[in-house]
Amino acid sequence: DQQYELVALMWVGRGDYDVDDWQGAVLAATEAWTERTADYLMTTPLAADYLEEGLELLGYCCEE
């Protein structure tokens, strides 16, 4: 479940999905899951930036 949500969060942060379609992003990530999903997350350029942007779009603050 965590991998689905991380992928969905990355897609939201990258602009592939709107915040309003969070459930759609999670569903798409669930359907796209493979044994290589962790590799996909770790090797995506700018993944940390996309995750941070996704969190901010969902209303979470990433600043300390």
C-alpha atoms as a PDB file:
ATOM      1  CA  ASP A   1       0.000   0.000   0.000  1.00  0.00           C
ATOM      2  CA  GLN A   2       2.848   2.378   0.774  1.00  0.00           C
ATOM      3  CA  GLN A   3       4.379   1.952  -2.663  1.00  0.00           C
ATOM      4  CA  TYR A   4       1.039   2.722  -4.321  1.00  0.00           C
ATOM      5  CA  GLU A   5       0.710   5.937  -2.351  1.00  0.00           C
ATOM      6  CA  LEU A   6       4.322   6.982  -2.954  1.00  0.00           C
ATOM      7  CA  VAL A   7       3.919   6.513  -6.690  1.00  0.00           C
ATOM      8  CA  ALA A   8       0.604   8.402  -6.624  1.00  0.00           C
ATOM      9  CA  LEU A   9       2.210  11.178  -4.576  1.00  0.00           C
ATOM     10  CA  MET A  10       5.064  11.428  -7.059  1.00  0.00           C
ATOM     11  CA  TRP A  11       2.619  11.588  -9.969  1.00  0.00           C
ATOM     12  CA  VAL A  12       0.634  14.360  -8.267  1.00  0.00           C
ATOM     13  CA  GLY A  13       3.825  16.291  -7.587  1.00  0.00           C
ATOM     14  CA  ARG A  14       4.929  15.834 -11.190  1.00  0.00           C
ATOM     15  CA  GLY A  15       1.580  17.124 -12.446  1.00  0.00           C
ATOM     16  CA  ASP A  16       0.270  13.890 -13.940  1.00  0.00           C
ATOM     17  CA  TYR A  17      -2.756  14.026 -11.602  1.00  0.00           C
ATOM     18  CA  ASP A  18      -4.541  16.839  -9.799  1.00  0.00           C
ATOM     19  CA  VAL A  19      -4.919  16.816  -6.053  1.00  0.00           C
ATOM     20  CA  ASP A  20      -8.676  16.453  -6.609  1.00  0.00           C
ATOM     21  CA  ASP A  21      -7.994  13.118  -8.340  1.00  0.00           C
ATOM     22  CA  TRP A  22      -5.882  11.634  -5.530  1.00  0.00           C
ATOM     23  CA  GLN A  23      -7.965   8.442  -5.445  1.00  0.00           C
ATOM     24  CA  GLY A  24      -7.576   8.068  -9.211  1.00  0.00           C
ATOM     25  CA  ALA A  25      -3.813   8.445  -8.874  1.00  0.00           C
ATOM     26  CA  VAL A  26      -3.709   5.782  -6.143  1.00  0.00           C
ATOM     27  CA  LEU A  27      -5.874   3.451  -8.226  1.00  0.00           C
ATOM     28  CA  ALA A  28      -3.642   3.923 -11.277  1.00  0.00           C
ATOM     29  CA  ALA A  29      -0.527   3.325  -9.160  1.00  0.00           C
ATOM     30  CA  THR A  30      -2.118   0.180  -7.734  1.00  0.00           C
ATOM     31  CA  GLU A  31      -2.864  -1.119 -11.215  1.00  0.00           C
ATOM     32  CA  ALA A  32       0.645  -0.229 -12.439  1.00  0.00           C
ATOM     33  CA  TRP A  33       2.435  -1.931  -9.532  1.00  0.00           C
ATOM     34  CA  THR A  34       5.107  -4.515 -10.379  1.00  0.00           C
ATOM     35  CA  GLU A  35       7.974  -6.078  -8.473  1.00  0.00           C
ATOM     36  CA  ARG A  36      10.136  -3.266  -9.893  1.00  0.00           C
ATOM     37  CA  THR A  37       8.063  -0.426  -8.433  1.00  0.00           C
ATOM     38  CA  ALA A  38      10.637   0.244  -5.702  1.00  0.00           C
ATOM     39  CA  ASP A  39      13.320   0.532  -8.387  1.00  0.00           C
ATOM     40  CA  TYR A  40      11.080   2.932 -10.297  1.00  0.00           C
ATOM     41  CA  LEU A  41      10.704   5.123  -7.211  1.00  0.00           C
ATOM     42  CA  MET A  42      14.415   5.132  -6.427  1.00  0.00           C
ATOM     43  CA  THR A  43      15.616   5.775  -9.963  1.00  0.00           C
ATOM     44  CA  THR A  44      13.171   8.468 -11.065  1.00  0.00           C
ATOM     45  CA  PRO A  45      15.106  11.695 -11.578  1.00  0.00           C
ATOM     46  CA  LEU A  46      13.816  14.450  -9.289  1.00  0.00           C
ATOM     47  CA  ALA A  47      11.724  11.947  -7.294  1.00  0.00           C
ATOM     48  CA  ALA A  48      12.398  13.794  -4.029  1.00  0.00           C
ATOM     49  CA  ASP A  49      11.259  17.074  -5.588  1.00  0.00           C
ATOM     50  CA  TYR A  50       8.089  15.456  -6.955  1.00  0.00           C
ATOM     51  CA  LEU A  51       7.319  13.872  -3.584  1.00  0.00           C
ATOM     52  CA  GLU A  52       7.833  17.186  -1.795  1.00  0.00           C
ATOM     53  CA  GLU A  53       5.639  19.014  -4.302  1.00  0.00           C
ATOM     54  CA  GLY A  54       2.954  16.345  -3.977  1.00  0.00           C
ATOM     55  CA  LEU A  55       2.972  16.644  -0.205  1.00  0.00           C
ATOM     56  CA  GLU A  56       2.692  20.415  -0.404  1.00  0.00           C
ATOM     57  CA  LEU A  57      -0.189  20.172  -2.867  1.00  0.00           C
ATOM     58  CA  LEU A  58      -1.954  17.845  -0.437  1.00  0.00           C
ATOM     59  CA  GLY A  59      -1.531  20.423   2.329  1.00  0.00           C
ATOM     60  CA  TYR A  60       1.527  19.133   4.177  1.00  0.00           C
ATOM     61  CA  CYS A  61       4.433  21.384   5.032  1.00  0.00           C
ATOM     62  CA  CYS A  62       7.901  20.039   4.261  1.00  0.00           C
ATOM     63  CA  GLU A  63       9.817  22.914   5.857  1.00  0.00           C
ATOM     64  CA  GLU A  64      11.304  22.493   9.310  1.00  0.00           C
END
